[in-house]
Amino acid sequence: MAKDVIIACDFDGAEKTLAFLDLFNDRKPFVKIGMELFYSAGPDIVRKVKERGHKVFLDLKLHDIPNTVRKSMAVLTNLGADILDLHAGGTISMMKAGLEGVCQRVGARPLLIAITQLTSTDEESMQRDLLIERPIADVVSHYALNAKIAGLDGIVCSPLEADKVHKTCGKDFLTITPGIRFEDGEKGDQKRVMTPTAARQAGSDYIVVGRPITAAEDPVAAYLRCVKEFLGE
Ligand code: C5P
């Protein structure tokens, strides 16, 4: 299975995003398009980034009634993204409905991934705000198992949980891990973080890196540093 570094392009418009991607000549990075960019630039941004030769993780984190998720996933699948996601908190039936939507595509379907707990959520805020009183590692493993039961391809989780998820759900169940920071970098609002090197050692399949690359003085150098640390290239 291909491991890779995915850049979170959290920009507020197509122009900024395409100008940023123009910096990358030799190696076309895997790109994550999230809510901010999708809502500001519209669905066409997915087609434009794909046309430039990038793989796309369309990170819209769907969470709604199963019927709405099924139909929305079918629409998003037609945009040509390589990875789509939804919240495991929507229950197994919602995840199954999402997979049905994705499978309506003729030919290769995108990977469908579940969000467990956001990496900005720590155990204290999960217990206090959501009244989920179990340890966060148990909650993530349980949500991961639910995603596997629903037939999904993997989960988004903290790199701190990647190893446990592989032990629970199997080594082929994908772990996509944000919350990545360089040893010498700012943490920002992320609470549970790891370096690219540590994420590789922990068994992450894909790392998602935003500000450490997009806000770097030299984004290409920061990206290549991530690739080197994570993939050993
Ligand atoms: O800038 P930074 O590296 O913190 O960006 C992380 C990206 O990963 C953001 O786009 C954020 O929305 C996303 N993400 C996350 N935690 C999750 C799921 C997605 O940080 N559990």
PDB file of C-alpha atoms and ligand atoms in Angstrom:
ATOM      1  CA  MET A   1       0.000   0.000   0.000  1.00  0.00           C
ATOM      2  CA  ALA A   2       1.293   3.477  -0.925  1.00  0.00           C
ATOM      3  CA  LYS A   3       2.288   5.642   2.008  1.00  0.00           C
ATOM      4  CA  ASP A   4       2.305   9.377   1.335  1.00  0.00           C
ATOM      5  CA  VAL A   5       2.393  12.912   2.699  1.00  0.00           C
ATOM      6  CA  ILE A   6      -0.867  14.821   2.106  1.00  0.00           C
ATOM      7  CA  ILE A   7      -0.757  18.630   2.213  1.00  0.00           C
ATOM      8  CA  ALA A   8      -3.838  20.213   3.835  1.00  0.00           C
ATOM      9  CA  CYS A   9      -4.530  23.151   1.503  1.00  0.00           C
ATOM     10  CA  ASP A  10      -6.598  25.167   3.965  1.00  0.00           C
ATOM     11  CA  PHE A  11      -6.809  28.292   1.791  1.00  0.00           C
ATOM     12  CA  ASP A  12      -9.884  30.459   1.265  1.00  0.00           C
ATOM     13  CA  GLY A  13      -9.957  30.419  -2.527  1.00  0.00           C
ATOM     14  CA  ALA A  14      -8.907  28.772  -5.776  1.00  0.00           C
ATOM     15  CA  GLU A  15      -6.387  31.450  -6.755  1.00  0.00           C
ATOM     16  CA  LYS A  16      -4.294  31.099  -3.579  1.00  0.00           C
ATOM     17  CA  THR A  17      -4.449  27.306  -3.783  1.00  0.00           C
ATOM     18  CA  LEU A  18      -3.368  27.084  -7.408  1.00  0.00           C
ATOM     19  CA  ALA A  19      -0.584  29.645  -6.837  1.00  0.00           C
ATOM     20  CA  PHE A  20       0.610  27.529  -3.889  1.00  0.00           C
ATOM     21  CA  LEU A  21       0.523  24.325  -5.962  1.00  0.00           C
ATOM     22  CA  ASP A  22       2.453  26.071  -8.748  1.00  0.00           C
ATOM     23  CA  LEU A  23       5.448  26.097  -6.375  1.00  0.00           C
ATOM     24  CA  PHE A  24       5.727  22.319  -6.738  1.00  0.00           C
ATOM     25  CA  ASN A  25       7.395  21.256  -9.967  1.00  0.00           C
ATOM     26  CA  ASP A  26       9.108  17.894  -9.643  1.00  0.00           C
ATOM     27  CA  ARG A  27       6.879  15.996  -7.293  1.00  0.00           C
ATOM     28  CA  LYS A  28       3.115  16.704  -7.314  1.00  0.00           C
ATOM     29  CA  PRO A  29       1.906  16.408  -3.713  1.00  0.00           C
ATOM     30  CA  PHE A  30      -1.252  14.607  -2.617  1.00  0.00           C
ATOM     31  CA  VAL A  31      -3.622  17.470  -1.729  1.00  0.00           C
ATOM     32  CA  LYS A  32      -6.307  17.676   0.939  1.00  0.00           C
ATOM     33  CA  ILE A  33      -9.206  19.966   0.089  1.00  0.00           C
ATOM     34  CA  GLY A  34     -11.197  20.781   3.207  1.00  0.00           C
ATOM     35  CA  MET A  35     -14.337  22.697   4.019  1.00  0.00           C
ATOM     36  CA  GLU A  36     -12.875  26.212   3.806  1.00  0.00           C
ATOM     37  CA  LEU A  37     -11.569  25.777   0.285  1.00  0.00           C
ATOM     38  CA  PHE A  38     -14.483  23.690  -0.984  1.00  0.00           C
ATOM     39  CA  TYR A  39     -17.092  26.117   0.346  1.00  0.00           C
ATOM     40  CA  SER A  40     -15.280  29.158  -1.029  1.00  0.00           C
ATOM     41  CA  ALA A  41     -14.083  27.830  -4.386  1.00  0.00           C
ATOM     42  CA  GLY A  42     -16.863  25.328  -5.121  1.00  0.00           C
ATOM     43  CA  PRO A  43     -16.702  21.783  -6.514  1.00  0.00           C
ATOM     44  CA  ASP A  44     -14.711  22.878  -9.555  1.00  0.00           C
ATOM     45  CA  ILE A  45     -11.586  23.193  -7.387  1.00  0.00           C
ATOM     46  CA  VAL A  46     -11.468  19.383  -7.126  1.00  0.00           C
ATOM     47  CA  ARG A  47     -11.471  18.992 -10.908  1.00  0.00           C
ATOM     48  CA  LYS A  48      -8.850  21.757 -11.333  1.00  0.00           C
ATOM     49  CA  VAL A  49      -6.433  20.225  -8.809  1.00  0.00           C
ATOM     50  CA  LYS A  50      -6.942  16.751 -10.323  1.00  0.00           C
ATOM     51  CA  GLU A  51      -6.286  18.137 -13.831  1.00  0.00           C
ATOM     52  CA  ARG A  52      -2.881  19.383 -12.596  1.00  0.00           C
ATOM     53  CA  GLY A  53      -1.911  15.832 -11.723  1.00  0.00           C
ATOM     54  CA  HIS A  54      -2.471  15.789  -7.947  1.00  0.00           C
ATOM     55  CA  LYS A  55      -4.310  13.116  -6.007  1.00  0.00           C
ATOM     56  CA  VAL A  56      -7.082  14.621  -3.884  1.00  0.00           C
ATOM     57  CA  PHE A  57      -8.398  13.830  -0.417  1.00  0.00           C
ATOM     58  CA  LEU A  58     -11.744  15.661  -0.262  1.00  0.00           C
ATOM     59  CA  ASP A  59     -12.137  16.154   3.478  1.00  0.00           C
ATOM     60  CA  LEU A  60     -15.724  17.286   4.036  1.00  0.00           C
ATOM     61  CA  LYS A  61     -16.410  15.076   7.087  1.00  0.00           C
ATOM     62  CA  LEU A  62     -20.041  14.260   6.342  1.00  0.00           C
ATOM     63  CA  HIS A  63     -22.347  13.661   9.311  1.00  0.00           C
ATOM     64  CA  ASP A  64     -26.106  13.547   8.625  1.00  0.00           C
ATOM     65  CA  ILE A  65     -28.949  11.046   8.287  1.00  0.00           C
ATOM     66  CA  PRO A  66     -27.972   7.966   6.204  1.00  0.00           C
ATOM     67  CA  ASN A  67     -30.116   8.863   3.187  1.00  0.00           C
ATOM     68  CA  THR A  68     -28.548  12.328   2.883  1.00  0.00           C
ATOM     69  CA  VAL A  69     -25.043  10.945   3.323  1.00  0.00           C
ATOM     70  CA  ARG A  70     -25.636   8.221   0.671  1.00  0.00           C
ATOM     71  CA  LYS A  71     -26.827  10.726  -1.930  1.00  0.00           C
ATOM     72  CA  SER A  72     -24.169  13.335  -1.100  1.00  0.00           C
ATOM     73  CA  MET A  73     -21.375  10.757  -1.284  1.00  0.00           C
ATOM     74  CA  ALA A  74     -22.580   9.697  -4.750  1.00  0.00           C
ATOM     75  CA  VAL A  75     -22.351  13.343  -5.901  1.00  0.00           C
ATOM     76  CA  LEU A  76     -18.888  13.873  -4.357  1.00  0.00           C
ATOM     77  CA  THR A  77     -17.606  10.617  -5.862  1.00  0.00           C
ATOM     78  CA  ASN A  78     -18.362  11.962  -9.337  1.00  0.00           C
ATOM     79  CA  LEU A  79     -15.948  14.864  -8.772  1.00  0.00           C
ATOM     80  CA  GLY A  80     -13.078  12.367  -9.064  1.00  0.00           C
ATOM     81  CA  ALA A  81     -11.505  12.638  -5.583  1.00  0.00           C
ATOM     82  CA  ASP A  82      -9.264   9.754  -4.468  1.00  0.00           C
ATOM     83  CA  ILE A  83     -10.299   9.795  -0.780  1.00  0.00           C
ATOM     84  CA  LEU A  84     -13.574  10.928   0.852  1.00  0.00           C
ATOM     85  CA  ASP A  85     -14.527  10.954   4.530  1.00  0.00           C
ATOM     86  CA  LEU A  86     -17.372  11.036   7.047  1.00  0.00           C
ATOM     87  CA  HIS A  87     -17.747  11.012  10.833  1.00  0.00           C
ATOM     88  CA  ALA A  88     -17.802   7.600  12.539  1.00  0.00           C
ATOM     89  CA  GLY A  89     -19.948   9.318  15.200  1.00  0.00           C
ATOM     90  CA  GLY A  90     -22.819   9.121  12.663  1.00  0.00           C
ATOM     91  CA  THR A  91     -23.080   5.362  13.513  1.00  0.00           C
ATOM     92  CA  ILE A  92     -22.552   2.202  11.462  1.00  0.00           C
ATOM     93  CA  SER A  93     -25.741   2.651   9.444  1.00  0.00           C
ATOM     94  CA  MET A  94     -24.654   6.127   8.323  1.00  0.00           C
ATOM     95  CA  MET A  95     -21.211   4.828   7.336  1.00  0.00           C
ATOM     96  CA  LYS A  96     -22.757   1.930   5.368  1.00  0.00           C
ATOM     97  CA  ALA A  97     -25.002   4.406   3.553  1.00  0.00           C
ATOM     98  CA  GLY A  98     -21.938   6.530   2.693  1.00  0.00           C
ATOM     99  CA  LEU A  99     -20.205   3.483   1.249  1.00  0.00           C
ATOM    100  CA  GLU A 100     -23.283   2.673  -0.846  1.00  0.00           C
ATOM    101  CA  GLY A 101     -23.133   6.208  -2.254  1.00  0.00           C
ATOM    102  CA  VAL A 102     -19.441   5.872  -3.103  1.00  0.00           C
ATOM    103  CA  CYS A 103     -20.030   2.462  -4.733  1.00  0.00           C
ATOM    104  CA  GLN A 104     -22.574   3.920  -7.155  1.00  0.00           C
ATOM    105  CA  ARG A 105     -19.603   4.987  -9.268  1.00  0.00           C
ATOM    106  CA  VAL A 106     -18.870   2.786 -12.258  1.00  0.00           C
ATOM    107  CA  GLY A 107     -15.191   1.732 -12.161  1.00  0.00           C
ATOM    108  CA  ALA A 108     -12.691   2.449  -9.398  1.00  0.00           C
ATOM    109  CA  ARG A 109     -14.259   4.062  -6.354  1.00  0.00           C
ATOM    110  CA  PRO A 110     -12.485   6.477  -3.983  1.00  0.00           C
ATOM    111  CA  LEU A 111     -11.336   5.263  -0.591  1.00  0.00           C
ATOM    112  CA  LEU A 112     -13.846   6.029   2.155  1.00  0.00           C
ATOM    113  CA  ILE A 113     -12.405   6.960   5.523  1.00  0.00           C
ATOM    114  CA  ALA A 114     -14.041   7.673   8.897  1.00  0.00           C
ATOM    115  CA  ILE A 115     -13.165  10.479  11.307  1.00  0.00           C
ATOM    116  CA  THR A 116     -12.883   9.185  14.871  1.00  0.00           C
ATOM    117  CA  GLN A 117     -12.116  11.939  17.369  1.00  0.00           C
ATOM    118  CA  LEU A 118     -10.634  15.157  15.999  1.00  0.00           C
ATOM    119  CA  THR A 119      -7.010  15.643  16.955  1.00  0.00           C
ATOM    120  CA  SER A 120      -8.018  18.976  18.516  1.00  0.00           C
ATOM    121  CA  THR A 121     -10.153  17.024  21.012  1.00  0.00           C
ATOM    122  CA  ASP A 122      -8.351  15.679  24.051  1.00  0.00           C
ATOM    123  CA  GLU A 123      -9.635  13.227  26.628  1.00  0.00           C
ATOM    124  CA  GLU A 124     -10.648  15.994  29.038  1.00  0.00           C
ATOM    125  CA  SER A 125     -12.789  17.931  26.521  1.00  0.00           C
ATOM    126  CA  MET A 126     -14.281  14.684  25.142  1.00  0.00           C
ATOM    127  CA  GLN A 127     -15.349  13.620  28.631  1.00  0.00           C
ATOM    128  CA  ARG A 128     -16.452  17.087  29.793  1.00  0.00           C
ATOM    129  CA  ASP A 129     -18.192  18.353  26.624  1.00  0.00           C
ATOM    130  CA  LEU A 130     -19.439  15.140  25.004  1.00  0.00           C
ATOM    131  CA  LEU A 131     -20.053  13.078  28.171  1.00  0.00           C
ATOM    132  CA  ILE A 132     -18.031  10.217  26.691  1.00  0.00           C
ATOM    133  CA  GLU A 133     -16.462   8.884  29.827  1.00  0.00           C
ATOM    134  CA  ARG A 134     -14.169   6.197  28.407  1.00  0.00           C
ATOM    135  CA  PRO A 135     -10.446   6.705  27.722  1.00  0.00           C
ATOM    136  CA  ILE A 136      -9.975   8.397  24.337  1.00  0.00           C
ATOM    137  CA  ALA A 137      -7.863   5.474  23.019  1.00  0.00           C
ATOM    138  CA  ASP A 138     -10.796   3.075  23.650  1.00  0.00           C
ATOM    139  CA  VAL A 139     -13.226   5.440  21.922  1.00  0.00           C
ATOM    140  CA  VAL A 140     -10.983   5.724  18.853  1.00  0.00           C
ATOM    141  CA  SER A 141     -10.522   1.917  18.672  1.00  0.00           C
ATOM    142  CA  HIS A 142     -14.268   1.359  19.009  1.00  0.00           C
ATOM    143  CA  TYR A 143     -15.074   3.903  16.267  1.00  0.00           C
ATOM    144  CA  ALA A 144     -12.378   2.309  14.071  1.00  0.00           C
ATOM    145  CA  LEU A 145     -13.916  -1.129  14.524  1.00  0.00           C
ATOM    146  CA  ASN A 146     -17.342   0.287  13.654  1.00  0.00           C
ATOM    147  CA  ALA A 147     -15.855   1.771  10.468  1.00  0.00           C
ATOM    148  CA  LYS A 148     -14.367  -1.612   9.576  1.00  0.00           C
ATOM    149  CA  ILE A 149     -17.700  -3.352  10.230  1.00  0.00           C
ATOM    150  CA  ALA A 150     -19.364  -0.809   7.919  1.00  0.00           C
ATOM    151  CA  GLY A 151     -16.872  -1.793   5.173  1.00  0.00           C
ATOM    152  CA  LEU A 152     -14.826   1.420   5.141  1.00  0.00           C
ATOM    153  CA  ASP A 153     -11.148   1.526   4.152  1.00  0.00           C
ATOM    154  CA  GLY A 154      -9.686   3.202   7.217  1.00  0.00           C
ATOM    155  CA  ILE A 155      -9.872   6.080   9.625  1.00  0.00           C
ATOM    156  CA  VAL A 156      -8.457   9.489  10.376  1.00  0.00           C
ATOM    157  CA  CYS A 157      -6.852   9.429  13.805  1.00  0.00           C
ATOM    158  CA  SER A 158      -3.970  10.867  15.756  1.00  0.00           C
ATOM    159  CA  PRO A 159      -0.649   9.200  14.923  1.00  0.00           C
ATOM    160  CA  LEU A 160      -0.569   8.314  18.623  1.00  0.00           C
ATOM    161  CA  GLU A 161      -3.413   5.860  17.914  1.00  0.00           C
ATOM    162  CA  ALA A 162      -2.224   4.388  14.584  1.00  0.00           C
ATOM    163  CA  ASP A 163      -0.513   1.356  16.085  1.00  0.00           C
ATOM    164  CA  LYS A 164      -3.484   0.376  18.256  1.00  0.00           C
ATOM    165  CA  VAL A 165      -5.872   0.810  15.309  1.00  0.00           C
ATOM    166  CA  HIS A 166      -3.747  -1.517  13.152  1.00  0.00           C
ATOM    167  CA  LYS A 167      -3.668  -4.072  15.968  1.00  0.00           C
ATOM    168  CA  THR A 168      -7.473  -3.873  16.329  1.00  0.00           C
ATOM    169  CA  CYS A 169      -8.517  -3.606  12.668  1.00  0.00           C
ATOM    170  CA  GLY A 170      -5.625  -5.183  10.752  1.00  0.00           C
ATOM    171  CA  LYS A 171      -2.543  -3.753   9.060  1.00  0.00           C
ATOM    172  CA  ASP A 172      -4.366  -3.064   5.771  1.00  0.00           C
ATOM    173  CA  PHE A 173      -6.918  -0.812   7.468  1.00  0.00           C
ATOM    174  CA  LEU A 174      -5.627   2.658   6.600  1.00  0.00           C
ATOM    175  CA  THR A 175      -4.618   5.241   9.180  1.00  0.00           C
ATOM    176  CA  ILE A 176      -4.559   8.825   7.962  1.00  0.00           C
ATOM    177  CA  THR A 177      -2.992  10.998  10.608  1.00  0.00           C
ATOM    178  CA  PRO A 178      -3.101  14.793  11.009  1.00  0.00           C
ATOM    179  CA  GLY A 179      -1.629  16.517  14.050  1.00  0.00           C
ATOM    180  CA  ILE A 180       1.876  16.435  12.535  1.00  0.00           C
ATOM    181  CA  ARG A 181       4.467  18.938  13.678  1.00  0.00           C
ATOM    182  CA  PHE A 182       8.212  19.232  13.157  1.00  0.00           C
ATOM    183  CA  GLU A 183      10.337  18.766  16.255  1.00  0.00           C
ATOM    184  CA  ASP A 184      11.238  22.482  16.173  1.00  0.00           C
ATOM    185  CA  GLY A 185       7.780  23.779  15.054  1.00  0.00           C
ATOM    186  CA  GLU A 186       4.677  25.482  16.547  1.00  0.00           C
ATOM    187  CA  LYS A 187       1.851  23.233  17.821  1.00  0.00           C
ATOM    188  CA  GLY A 188      -0.949  25.753  17.114  1.00  0.00           C
ATOM    189  CA  ASP A 189      -4.394  24.420  18.137  1.00  0.00           C
ATOM    190  CA  GLN A 190      -3.400  20.750  17.740  1.00  0.00           C
ATOM    191  CA  LYS A 191      -3.193  18.965  21.075  1.00  0.00           C
ATOM    192  CA  ARG A 192      -2.015  15.448  20.228  1.00  0.00           C
ATOM    193  CA  VAL A 193       0.937  15.826  17.863  1.00  0.00           C
ATOM    194  CA  MET A 194       3.830  13.775  16.460  1.00  0.00           C
ATOM    195  CA  THR A 195       6.745  14.450  14.127  1.00  0.00           C
ATOM    196  CA  PRO A 196       6.735  12.874  10.618  1.00  0.00           C
ATOM    197  CA  THR A 197       9.507  10.502  11.724  1.00  0.00           C
ATOM    198  CA  ALA A 198       7.572   9.387  14.803  1.00  0.00           C
ATOM    199  CA  ALA A 199       4.407   8.960  12.685  1.00  0.00           C
ATOM    200  CA  ARG A 200       6.315   6.615  10.365  1.00  0.00           C
ATOM    201  CA  GLN A 201       7.586   4.635  13.339  1.00  0.00           C
ATOM    202  CA  ALA A 202       4.029   4.503  14.734  1.00  0.00           C
ATOM    203  CA  GLY A 203       2.795   2.948  11.460  1.00  0.00           C
ATOM    204  CA  SER A 204       0.752   5.824   9.951  1.00  0.00           C
ATOM    205  CA  ASP A 205      -0.168   5.154   6.323  1.00  0.00           C
ATOM    206  CA  TYR A 206      -0.688   8.782   5.302  1.00  0.00           C
ATOM    207  CA  ILE A 207       0.239  11.919   7.226  1.00  0.00           C
ATOM    208  CA  VAL A 208      -1.787  15.105   6.722  1.00  0.00           C
ATOM    209  CA  VAL A 209       0.313  18.228   7.141  1.00  0.00           C
ATOM    210  CA  GLY A 210      -1.120  21.744   6.891  1.00  0.00           C
ATOM    211  CA  ARG A 211       0.460  24.813   8.471  1.00  0.00           C
ATOM    212  CA  PRO A 212       3.953  23.342   8.937  1.00  0.00           C
ATOM    213  CA  ILE A 213       4.087  23.357   5.098  1.00  0.00           C
ATOM    214  CA  THR A 214       1.583  26.049   3.974  1.00  0.00           C
ATOM    215  CA  ALA A 215       2.848  28.657   6.464  1.00  0.00           C
ATOM    216  CA  ALA A 216       6.523  27.806   6.023  1.00  0.00           C
ATOM    217  CA  GLU A 217       8.913  30.347   4.546  1.00  0.00           C
ATOM    218  CA  ASP A 218       9.836  27.726   1.947  1.00  0.00           C
ATOM    219  CA  PRO A 219       6.824  25.381   1.518  1.00  0.00           C
ATOM    220  CA  VAL A 220       8.593  23.103  -0.977  1.00  0.00           C
ATOM    221  CA  ALA A 221      11.533  22.590   1.406  1.00  0.00           C
ATOM    222  CA  ALA A 222       9.107  21.913   4.293  1.00  0.00           C
ATOM    223  CA  TYR A 223       7.200  19.394   2.120  1.00  0.00           C
ATOM    224  CA  LEU A 224      10.409  17.629   1.084  1.00  0.00           C
ATOM    225  CA  ARG A 225      11.509  17.533   4.736  1.00  0.00           C
ATOM    226  CA  CYS A 226       8.211  15.791   5.570  1.00  0.00           C
ATOM    227  CA  VAL A 227       8.641  13.340   2.689  1.00  0.00           C
ATOM    228  CA  LYS A 228      12.195  12.587   3.803  1.00  0.00           C
ATOM    229  CA  GLU A 229      11.237  12.069   7.443  1.00  0.00           C
ATOM    230  CA  PHE A 230       8.059  10.084   6.717  1.00  0.00           C
ATOM    231  CA  LEU A 231       8.998   8.063   3.625  1.00  0.00           C
ATOM    232  CA  GLY A 232      12.751   8.016   4.123  1.00  0.00           C
ATOM    233  CA  GLU A 233      13.292   9.341   0.544  1.00  0.00           C
TER     234      GLU A 233
HETATM  235  O1  C5P B   1      -2.425  22.902   9.872  1.00  0.00           O
HETATM  236  P1  C5P B   1      -2.562  21.508  10.428  1.00  0.00           P
HETATM  237  O2  C5P B   1      -1.363  20.634  10.127  1.00  0.00           O
HETATM  238  O3  C5P B   1      -2.969  21.496  11.876  1.00  0.00           O
HETATM  239  O4  C5P B   1      -3.785  20.892   9.585  1.00  0.00           O
HETATM  240  C1  C5P B   1      -4.361  19.638   9.879  1.00  0.00           C
HETATM  241  C2  C5P B   1      -5.474  19.382   8.911  1.00  0.00           C
HETATM  242  O5  C5P B   1      -6.052  18.122   9.224  1.00  0.00           O
HETATM  243  C3  C5P B   1      -6.614  20.398   8.952  1.00  0.00           C
HETATM  244  O6  C5P B   1      -7.095  20.538   7.620  1.00  0.00           O
HETATM  245  C4  C5P B   1      -7.652  19.753   9.839  1.00  0.00           C
HETATM  246  O7  C5P B   1      -8.952  20.140   9.491  1.00  0.00           O
HETATM  247  C5  C5P B   1      -7.442  18.266   9.523  1.00  0.00           C
HETATM  248  N1  C5P B   1      -7.859  17.312  10.554  1.00  0.00           N
HETATM  249  C6  C5P B   1      -7.366  17.340  11.844  1.00  0.00           C
HETATM  250  N2  C5P B   1      -7.787  16.404  12.758  1.00  0.00           N
HETATM  251  C7  C5P B   1      -8.640  15.456  12.397  1.00  0.00           C
HETATM  252  C8  C5P B   1      -9.150  15.406  11.100  1.00  0.00           C
HETATM  253  C9  C5P B   1      -8.715  16.364  10.185  1.00  0.00           C
HETATM  254  O8  C5P B   1      -6.543  18.190  12.163  1.00  0.00           O
HETATM  255  N3  C5P B   1      -8.972  14.501  13.264  1.00  0.00           N
END
